[in-house]
Short mmCIF file of C-alpha atoms in Angstrom, two decimals:
data_model
loop_
_atom_site.label_atom_id
_atom_site.label_comp_id
_atom_site.label_asym_id
_atom_site.label_seq_id
_atom_site.Cartn_x
_atom_site.Cartn_y
_atom_site.Cartn_z
CA MET A 1445 0.07 -0.15 0.20
CA SER A 1446 2.85 2.24 0.56
CA GLU A 1447 3.55 2.24 -2.95
CA ARG A 1448 0.10 3.93 -3.64
CA ILE A 1449 0.57 6.53 -1.42
CA GLU A 1450 4.10 7.21 -2.56
CA ALA A 1451 2.57 7.56 -6.22
CA LEU A 1452 0.08 10.03 -4.57
CA THR A 1453 2.84 12.34 -2.83
CA GLU A 1454 4.57 12.61 -6.12
CA GLN A 1455 1.60 14.39 -7.71
CA LEU A 1456 1.43 16.95 -5.03
CA GLY A 1457 3.76 19.18 -6.99
CA GLU A 1458 1.56 18.92 -9.89
CA ILE A 1459 -1.32 20.45 -8.17
CA GLY A 1460 0.62 22.72 -5.97
CA ALA A 1461 -0.01 21.43 -2.61
CA ASP A 1462 2.00 20.78 0.30
CA ALA A 1463 -0.48 17.97 1.55
CA ILE A 1464 -3.46 16.40 0.41
CA TYR A 1465 -6.64 15.46 2.84
CA ILE A 1466 -8.19 12.29 1.70
CA VAL A 1467 -12.19 11.92 3.09
CA ASP A 1468 -13.54 9.19 0.56
CA GLU A 1469 -13.64 6.17 2.37
CA ILE A 1470 -13.15 4.09 -0.85
CA ASN A 1471 -9.90 6.14 -1.62
CA VAL A 1472 -8.83 5.72 1.98
CA ARG A 1473 -9.27 2.11 1.50
CA TYR A 1474 -7.39 1.96 -1.90
CA LEU A 1475 -4.31 4.03 -0.35
CA THR A 1476 -4.18 2.18 3.07
CA GLY A 1477 -6.08 -1.32 2.78
CA PHE A 1478 -8.18 -0.08 5.74
CA SER A 1479 -11.72 -1.45 5.52
CA GLY A 1480 -13.44 0.47 8.19
CA ASP A 1481 -15.21 3.78 7.88
CA SER A 1482 -15.62 6.95 9.65
CA SER A 1483 -11.91 7.48 9.03
CA SER A 1484 -9.71 10.05 6.67
CA LEU A 1485 -6.08 10.44 5.50
CA LEU A 1486 -3.67 12.98 5.45
CA VAL A 1487 -0.87 12.63 2.90
CA THR A 1488 2.23 14.80 2.89
CA PRO A 1489 5.75 14.30 1.10
CA SER A 1490 7.02 12.44 4.26
CA GLY A 1491 4.20 9.78 4.35
CA ALA A 1492 0.60 9.80 5.57
CA VAL A 1493 -1.41 9.63 8.89
CA MET A 1494 -4.72 8.23 9.43
CA LEU A 1495 -7.29 10.07 11.26
CA SER A 1496 -9.94 7.67 13.10
CA ASP A 1497 -11.42 6.87 16.49
CA GLY A 1498 -10.87 4.42 19.17
CA ARG A 1499 -13.48 1.88 17.52
CA TYR A 1500 -10.79 1.35 14.88
CA LYS A 1501 -7.27 1.24 16.85
CA GLU A 1502 -7.27 -2.53 16.72
CA GLN A 1503 -8.30 -2.88 13.39
CA LEU A 1504 -5.85 -0.20 12.05
CA ASP A 1505 -3.13 -2.23 13.89
CA GLU A 1506 -4.05 -5.42 11.97
CA GLU A 1507 -4.75 -4.06 8.46
CA CYS A 1508 -2.34 -0.94 8.31
CA PRO A 1509 0.63 -1.94 10.31
CA GLY A 1510 3.14 0.57 10.39
CA LEU A 1511 0.85 3.47 9.27
CA PRO A 1512 0.93 6.27 11.75
CA TYR A 1513 -2.67 7.18 13.11
CA GLU A 1514 -4.17 9.86 15.13
CA ILE A 1515 -7.23 8.89 17.32
CA LYS A 1516 -9.95 11.28 18.12
CA SER A 1517 -11.06 11.36 21.88
CA PRO A 1518 -14.84 10.87 22.68
CA SER A 1519 -14.61 14.54 24.08
CA GLN A 1520 -13.49 16.02 20.87
CA ARG A 1521 -15.30 17.62 17.99
CA ALA A 1522 -14.60 15.92 14.74
CA ASP A 1523 -13.67 19.29 13.00
CA GLU A 1524 -11.49 20.34 15.96
CA PHE A 1525 -9.65 17.01 15.83
CA VAL A 1526 -9.22 17.17 11.98
CA ALA A 1527 -7.98 20.87 12.16
CA GLY A 1528 -5.41 20.02 14.91
CA VAL A 1529 -4.02 17.19 12.78
CA LEU A 1530 -3.83 19.26 9.80
CA SER A 1531 -2.36 22.24 11.37
CA GLY A 1532 0.33 20.00 13.08
CA SER A 1533 1.48 18.77 9.48
CA GLY A 1534 2.85 22.38 8.86
CA ALA A 1535 1.50 22.33 5.46
CA ALA A 1536 0.50 25.55 4.19
CA LYS A 1537 -1.04 24.40 0.76
CA ILE A 1538 -3.65 21.52 1.61
CA ALA A 1539 -5.68 19.79 -1.24
CA ILE A 1540 -9.22 18.53 -0.51
CA GLU A 1541 -11.40 15.95 -2.35
CA SER A 1542 -14.05 18.92 -3.18
CA ASN A 1543 -16.15 16.14 -4.82
CA CYS A 1544 -16.24 14.26 -1.54
CA MET A 1545 -16.19 16.79 1.37
CA THR A 1546 -19.72 18.95 2.35
CA VAL A 1547 -19.34 22.49 2.34
CA ALA A 1548 -20.59 22.50 6.12
CA SER A 1549 -17.69 19.82 6.88
CA PHE A 1550 -15.01 21.90 4.74
CA ASN A 1551 -16.19 25.48 6.31
CA ALA A 1552 -16.22 24.12 10.01
CA ILE A 1553 -12.37 22.88 9.59
CA LYS A 1554 -11.40 26.06 7.45
CA SER A 1555 -12.84 28.35 10.24
CA LYS A 1556 -10.22 26.54 12.60
CA LEU A 1557 -7.11 27.13 10.51
CA ASP A 1558 -5.71 30.75 9.86
CA GLY A 1559 -3.13 31.02 6.75
CA ILE A 1560 -4.01 27.82 5.06
CA GLU A 1561 -4.29 28.01 1.24
CA TRP A 1562 -6.97 25.37 0.11
CA VAL A 1563 -6.39 23.60 -3.45
CA ASP A 1564 -9.38 22.38 -4.95
CA THR A 1565 -8.83 18.71 -6.56
CA SER A 1566 -11.65 16.08 -7.21
CA ASP A 1567 -10.25 13.15 -9.10
CA ILE A 1568 -6.52 12.56 -8.50
CA VAL A 1569 -6.90 9.51 -6.36
CA LEU A 1570 -9.60 8.31 -8.90
CA ARG A 1571 -7.25 8.59 -11.99
CA GLN A 1572 -4.68 6.76 -10.02
CA ARG A 1573 -7.37 3.99 -9.23
CA MET A 1574 -7.91 3.75 -12.99
CA ILE A 1575 -4.84 1.52 -13.43
CA LYS A 1576 -5.01 -1.70 -11.74
CA ASP A 1577 -1.63 -3.25 -10.35
CA THR A 1578 -1.03 -7.02 -10.31
CA GLU A 1579 -2.80 -7.54 -6.89
CA GLU A 1580 -5.92 -5.71 -8.02
CA ILE A 1581 -6.26 -7.59 -11.34
CA GLU A 1582 -5.81 -11.17 -9.53
CA VAL A 1583 -8.65 -10.11 -7.06
CA LEU A 1584 -11.02 -9.15 -10.12
CA ARG A 1585 -10.08 -12.58 -11.77
CA SER A 1586 -11.22 -14.35 -8.91
CA SER A 1587 -14.42 -12.36 -8.36
CA ILE A 1588 -15.27 -13.03 -11.92
CA ARG A 1589 -14.71 -16.60 -11.42
CA ILE A 1590 -16.84 -16.69 -8.34
CA ASN A 1591 -19.64 -14.72 -10.12
CA GLU A 1592 -19.69 -17.28 -13.00
CA ARG A 1593 -19.48 -20.23 -11.12
CA ALA A 1594 -22.42 -19.04 -8.76
CA LEU A 1595 -24.68 -18.09 -11.91
CA GLN A 1596 -23.66 -21.77 -13.26
CA SER A 1597 -24.86 -23.28 -10.01
CA VAL A 1598 -28.05 -21.43 -10.13
CA LEU A 1599 -28.94 -22.06 -13.91
CA ALA A 1600 -28.68 -25.73 -13.17
CA LYS A 1601 -31.31 -25.70 -10.55
CA LEU A 1602 -33.60 -23.25 -11.97
CA GLY A 1603 -37.35 -24.44 -12.25
CA PRO A 1604 -40.30 -22.48 -14.27
CA ASP A 1605 -41.96 -21.56 -10.92
CA TRP A 1606 -38.94 -19.61 -9.69
CA THR A 1607 -39.55 -15.74 -9.30
CA GLU A 1608 -37.11 -13.45 -10.35
CA MET A 1609 -36.37 -12.62 -6.51
CA GLU A 1610 -35.82 -15.96 -5.67
CA VAL A 1611 -33.27 -16.16 -8.63
CA ALA A 1612 -31.62 -12.97 -6.91
CA TYR A 1613 -31.50 -14.65 -3.45
CA GLU A 1614 -30.18 -18.03 -4.69
CA LEU A 1615 -27.45 -16.10 -6.56
CA GLU A 1616 -26.52 -14.17 -3.52
CA SER A 1617 -26.50 -17.22 -1.18
CA THR A 1618 -24.26 -19.14 -3.84
CA ILE A 1619 -21.87 -16.09 -4.18
CA ARG A 1620 -21.45 -15.99 -0.31
CA ARG A 1621 -20.86 -19.59 -0.16
CA LEU A 1622 -18.25 -19.55 -2.77
CA GLY A 1623 -16.17 -17.08 -0.46
CA ALA A 1624 -17.22 -13.63 -1.37
CA THR A 1625 -18.85 -10.87 0.41
CA GLY A 1626 -22.07 -10.89 -1.47
CA PHE A 1627 -23.42 -8.92 -4.72
CA SER A 1628 -21.15 -5.99 -5.86
CA PHE A 1629 -24.57 -4.13 -6.80
CA ASN A 1630 -28.14 -4.82 -6.53
CA PRO A 1631 -28.65 -7.49 -9.41
CA ILE A 1632 -30.85 -7.01 -12.56
CA ILE A 1633 -33.08 -10.15 -12.93
CA GLY A 1634 -35.59 -9.44 -15.59
CA ALA A 1635 -37.90 -12.05 -17.18
CA GLY A 1636 -39.65 -11.05 -20.42
CA PRO A 1637 -40.69 -6.91 -20.01
CA GLY A 1638 -38.32 -6.72 -17.08
CA GLY A 1639 -35.41 -7.10 -18.97
CA ALA A 1640 -36.26 -4.28 -21.32
CA LYS A 1641 -35.68 -1.98 -18.44
CA PRO A 1642 -31.96 -1.25 -18.10
CA HIS A 1643 -32.07 -0.67 -14.46
CA TYR A 1644 -34.76 -3.02 -13.28
CA SER A 1645 -35.30 -4.46 -9.86
CA PRO A 1646 -36.25 -8.17 -9.56
CA ASP A 1647 -39.89 -8.87 -8.33
CA HIS A 1648 -42.45 -11.53 -7.74
CA THR A 1649 -42.72 -12.19 -11.76
CA VAL A 1650 -42.45 -15.80 -12.38
CA ILE A 1651 -39.71 -16.35 -14.77
CA GLY A 1652 -41.52 -19.31 -16.47
CA ASP A 1653 -44.12 -17.17 -17.55
CA HIS A 1654 -42.00 -15.14 -20.17
CA PRO A 1655 -39.76 -16.58 -22.83
CA THR A 1656 -36.65 -14.69 -22.22
CA LEU A 1657 -34.38 -13.61 -19.17
CA LEU A 1658 -31.59 -11.13 -18.49
CA VAL A 1659 -29.28 -11.55 -15.62
CA ASP A 1660 -27.01 -8.69 -14.77
CA TRP A 1661 -25.07 -9.73 -11.50
CA GLY A 1662 -21.78 -8.83 -9.87
CA THR A 1663 -19.53 -10.29 -6.76
CA ASN A 1664 -17.83 -8.45 -4.26
CA LEU A 1665 -14.59 -10.04 -3.44
CA GLY A 1666 -12.01 -8.38 -1.01
CA GLY A 1667 -13.73 -4.96 -1.65
CA TYR A 1668 -13.42 -5.61 -5.65
CA ALA A 1669 -16.37 -5.57 -7.90
CA SER A 1670 -17.22 -7.81 -10.99
CA ASP A 1671 -20.00 -7.06 -13.25
CA LEU A 1672 -21.34 -9.49 -15.92
CA THR A 1673 -24.53 -9.72 -17.86
CA ARG A 1674 -26.10 -12.70 -19.94
CA CYS A 1675 -29.30 -13.44 -21.51
CA PHE A 1676 -31.48 -16.50 -22.12
CA HIS A 1677 -34.58 -17.88 -23.61
CA PHE A 1678 -36.89 -20.63 -22.93
CA GLY A 1679 -38.45 -22.65 -25.77
CA ASN A 1680 -39.43 -20.57 -28.58
CA PRO A 1681 -38.18 -17.11 -28.18
CA PRO A 1682 -39.78 -14.13 -29.91
CA ALA A 1683 -39.27 -14.11 -33.80
CA LYS A 1684 -36.80 -11.24 -33.52
CA PHE A 1685 -34.86 -12.25 -30.21
CA GLU A 1686 -32.16 -14.61 -32.48
CA SER A 1687 -31.38 -11.45 -34.87
CA ALA A 1688 -31.28 -8.96 -32.21
CA TYR A 1689 -29.41 -11.13 -29.84
CA GLN A 1690 -26.89 -12.05 -32.52
CA ALA A 1691 -26.45 -8.22 -33.28
CA VAL A 1692 -25.76 -7.45 -29.94
CA LEU A 1693 -22.90 -9.93 -29.50
CA ASP A 1694 -21.70 -8.98 -32.98
CA SER A 1695 -21.53 -5.22 -31.61
CA GLN A 1696 -19.86 -6.29 -28.41
CA LEU A 1697 -17.34 -8.17 -30.21
CA ALA A 1698 -16.50 -5.27 -32.48
CA ALA A 1699 -16.05 -2.90 -29.48
CA ILE A 1700 -13.58 -5.61 -27.72
CA GLU A 1701 -11.66 -5.94 -30.90
CA ALA A 1702 -11.11 -2.20 -30.52
CA ILE A 1703 -9.64 -2.06 -27.08
CA ARG A 1704 -6.13 -1.37 -27.27
CA PRO A 1705 -3.60 1.20 -25.34
CA GLY A 1706 -4.23 4.45 -26.68
CA ALA A 1707 -7.48 4.05 -28.00
CA SER A 1708 -10.11 6.22 -27.53
CA ALA A 1709 -12.91 5.37 -25.11
CA ARG A 1710 -15.26 7.30 -27.78
CA ASP A 1711 -14.03 5.23 -30.78
CA VAL A 1712 -14.62 2.10 -28.77
CA ASP A 1713 -18.36 2.93 -27.92
CA GLN A 1714 -18.73 4.05 -31.73
CA ALA A 1715 -17.39 0.64 -32.90
CA ALA A 1716 -20.38 -0.98 -31.09
CA ARG A 1717 -22.99 1.55 -32.12
CA LEU A 1718 -21.99 1.24 -35.83
CA VAL A 1719 -22.54 -2.50 -35.82
CA LEU A 1720 -26.05 -1.98 -34.21
CA LYS A 1721 -26.78 0.86 -36.76
CA LYS A 1722 -26.34 -1.46 -39.45
CA ALA A 1723 -28.81 -3.71 -38.08
CA GLY A 1724 -31.22 -1.16 -37.69
CA LEU A 1725 -31.08 -1.25 -33.76
CA ASP A 1726 -28.99 1.61 -32.88
CA GLU A 1727 -32.23 3.63 -31.41
CA TYR A 1728 -32.86 0.73 -29.02
CA PHE A 1729 -29.14 1.25 -27.36
CA VAL A 1730 -29.94 3.97 -24.96
CA HIS A 1731 -26.77 3.97 -22.61
CA GLY A 1732 -23.01 4.24 -22.67
CA LEU A 1733 -20.89 1.00 -23.73
CA GLY A 1734 -19.35 0.51 -20.51
CA HIS A 1735 -17.05 1.80 -17.37
CA GLY A 1736 -14.37 0.97 -15.16
CA VAL A 1737 -14.66 -1.62 -12.32
CA GLY A 1738 -12.59 -2.20 -9.12
CA LEU A 1739 -13.30 -0.97 -5.60
CA GLN A 1740 -16.62 0.47 -6.97
CA ILE A 1741 -18.91 -0.95 -9.53
CA HIS A 1742 -18.77 2.24 -11.41
CA GLU A 1743 -15.36 3.78 -11.62
CA SER A 1744 -13.41 5.78 -14.63
CA PRO A 1745 -12.62 5.35 -17.30
CA ARG A 1746 -16.31 5.72 -19.10
CA LEU A 1747 -17.20 4.29 -22.66
CA SER A 1748 -19.42 6.55 -24.22
CA GLY A 1749 -20.07 8.88 -27.07
CA VAL A 1750 -19.01 11.89 -24.94
CA SER A 1751 -16.05 10.26 -22.98
CA GLU A 1752 -12.77 12.18 -23.39
CA ASP A 1753 -10.90 8.87 -21.74
CA ILE A 1754 -7.84 7.11 -23.46
CA LEU A 1755 -7.32 3.53 -22.76
CA GLN A 1756 -4.12 2.59 -20.91
CA PRO A 1757 -2.64 -1.00 -19.84
CA GLY A 1758 -4.14 -2.10 -16.50
CA MET A 1759 -7.34 -0.57 -16.87
CA VAL A 1760 -10.52 -2.98 -16.10
CA ILE A 1761 -13.71 -2.00 -17.96
CA THR A 1762 -17.07 -3.60 -18.95
CA VAL A 1763 -18.10 -3.79 -22.34
CA GLU A 1764 -21.90 -4.03 -22.31
CA PRO A 1765 -24.16 -3.22 -25.35
CA GLY A 1766 -27.64 -3.68 -25.16
CA VAL A 1767 -31.07 -3.07 -26.86
CA TYR A 1768 -34.61 -2.92 -25.29
CA PHE A 1769 -37.70 -3.43 -26.76
CA GLU A 1770 -40.49 -1.66 -24.33
CA GLY A 1771 -43.05 -4.20 -22.94
CA GLU A 1772 -41.09 -7.31 -24.71
CA PHE A 1773 -37.98 -8.14 -23.72
CA GLY A 1774 -33.90 -6.77 -23.25
CA ILE A 1775 -30.86 -8.19 -24.51
CA ARG A 1776 -27.49 -6.97 -23.10
CA ILE A 1777 -24.12 -8.91 -23.22
CA GLU A 1778 -21.56 -7.73 -20.75
CA ASP A 1779 -17.90 -8.91 -19.92
CA ASP A 1780 -15.07 -7.44 -17.96
CA VAL A 1781 -12.02 -6.65 -20.25
CA LEU A 1782 -8.57 -5.83 -19.17
CA VAL A 1783 -6.59 -3.63 -21.17
CA THR A 1784 -3.07 -4.89 -21.83
CA ASP A 1785 0.30 -3.63 -23.35
CA GLU A 1786 -0.54 -5.59 -26.64
CA GLY A 1787 -4.37 -5.22 -26.83
CA ASN A 1788 -6.80 -6.66 -24.37
CA GLU A 1789 -7.72 -9.80 -22.40
CA VAL A 1790 -11.44 -10.71 -21.66
CA LEU A 1791 -11.33 -11.70 -18.16
CA SER A 1792 -14.81 -13.53 -18.38
CA GLY A 1793 -15.44 -16.62 -19.81
CA PHE A 1794 -19.07 -17.47 -19.42
CA PRO A 1795 -20.53 -18.79 -22.55
CA LYS A 1796 -22.48 -16.08 -24.67
CA GLY A 1797 -23.16 -17.51 -28.20
CA LEU A 1798 -26.59 -17.42 -29.53
CA ALA A 1799 -26.79 -21.29 -28.61
CA ASP A 1800 -25.40 -21.04 -25.27
CA CYS A 1801 -28.55 -18.87 -24.14
CA HIS A 1802 -31.06 -21.26 -24.61
CA LEU A 1803 -32.08 -23.04 -21.37
CA ILE A 1804 -34.60 -25.91 -20.70
CA LEU A 1805 -36.76 -25.17 -17.61
#
């Protein structure tokens, strides 16, 4: 973890700051490995110090050995405690995460510190998190494997009388039995018309009452999130299902082929849209192509028509084109893809051919 803090300190000169105060709990975890909450981090050229309270002293010793920390006493106000630590650092220019800190908390700290110049920054750690190191990539691989194994297990026992919510419950239970924390987001289990809503919540709809099923699910393992989507049909699907499914699959494969270091995220998004446009389905693709995954299910970079991101080795991104027919069904195919030095590696291997999506209940 010290390498991540060191990489952050090297950027202080670029933003014109003597120190940076990290309040986003995900960023604190990324930099230190601390999995608790209610804690922040002050980073200076000479190192870092954690700001926490007595509830987490033992946890800090276990998870962050060697990392200095300051513990707030029960009688101290939070703003006074933070102001004291910041003042004691001797920093004259302190950067803050302006997208995470509330105006109220900032003003409370600021009022107790005279002569400090505040530097506004919002994405310095987020940019660092975009590039995954070897350890992060291996955790993501394991998260994806559990995700895939869990769905395979559930599909093997699926029955026509199962509801969408029962599928979700069984999927989460299996994920936990396989050693993960649970879902990385609330899953989308959409039978028939439910699958036509890109951010649908499963309910008591019986899956056997509809010919199609969309499953968008993810696993949280060691704090890291995987994110996959597959679609299935039972018996005879709607007449346009097969042609639309193949178009979405071709769209995804075209986008994956375009992923390489130096590629524009906008161009990758466009590669997918061109395939769907040729199939006459572009109007049914109503969201961006994908996003980064890591400690959060949605991270930078973004794959969309307005993204300014450039792909770099170490980025892990989703590629998830989809088409949605209101009141009928939806089709989305999603994989997690690593940008490599040579091009890309699809980290997920769950079958996705047209023949693979036929289920017998």
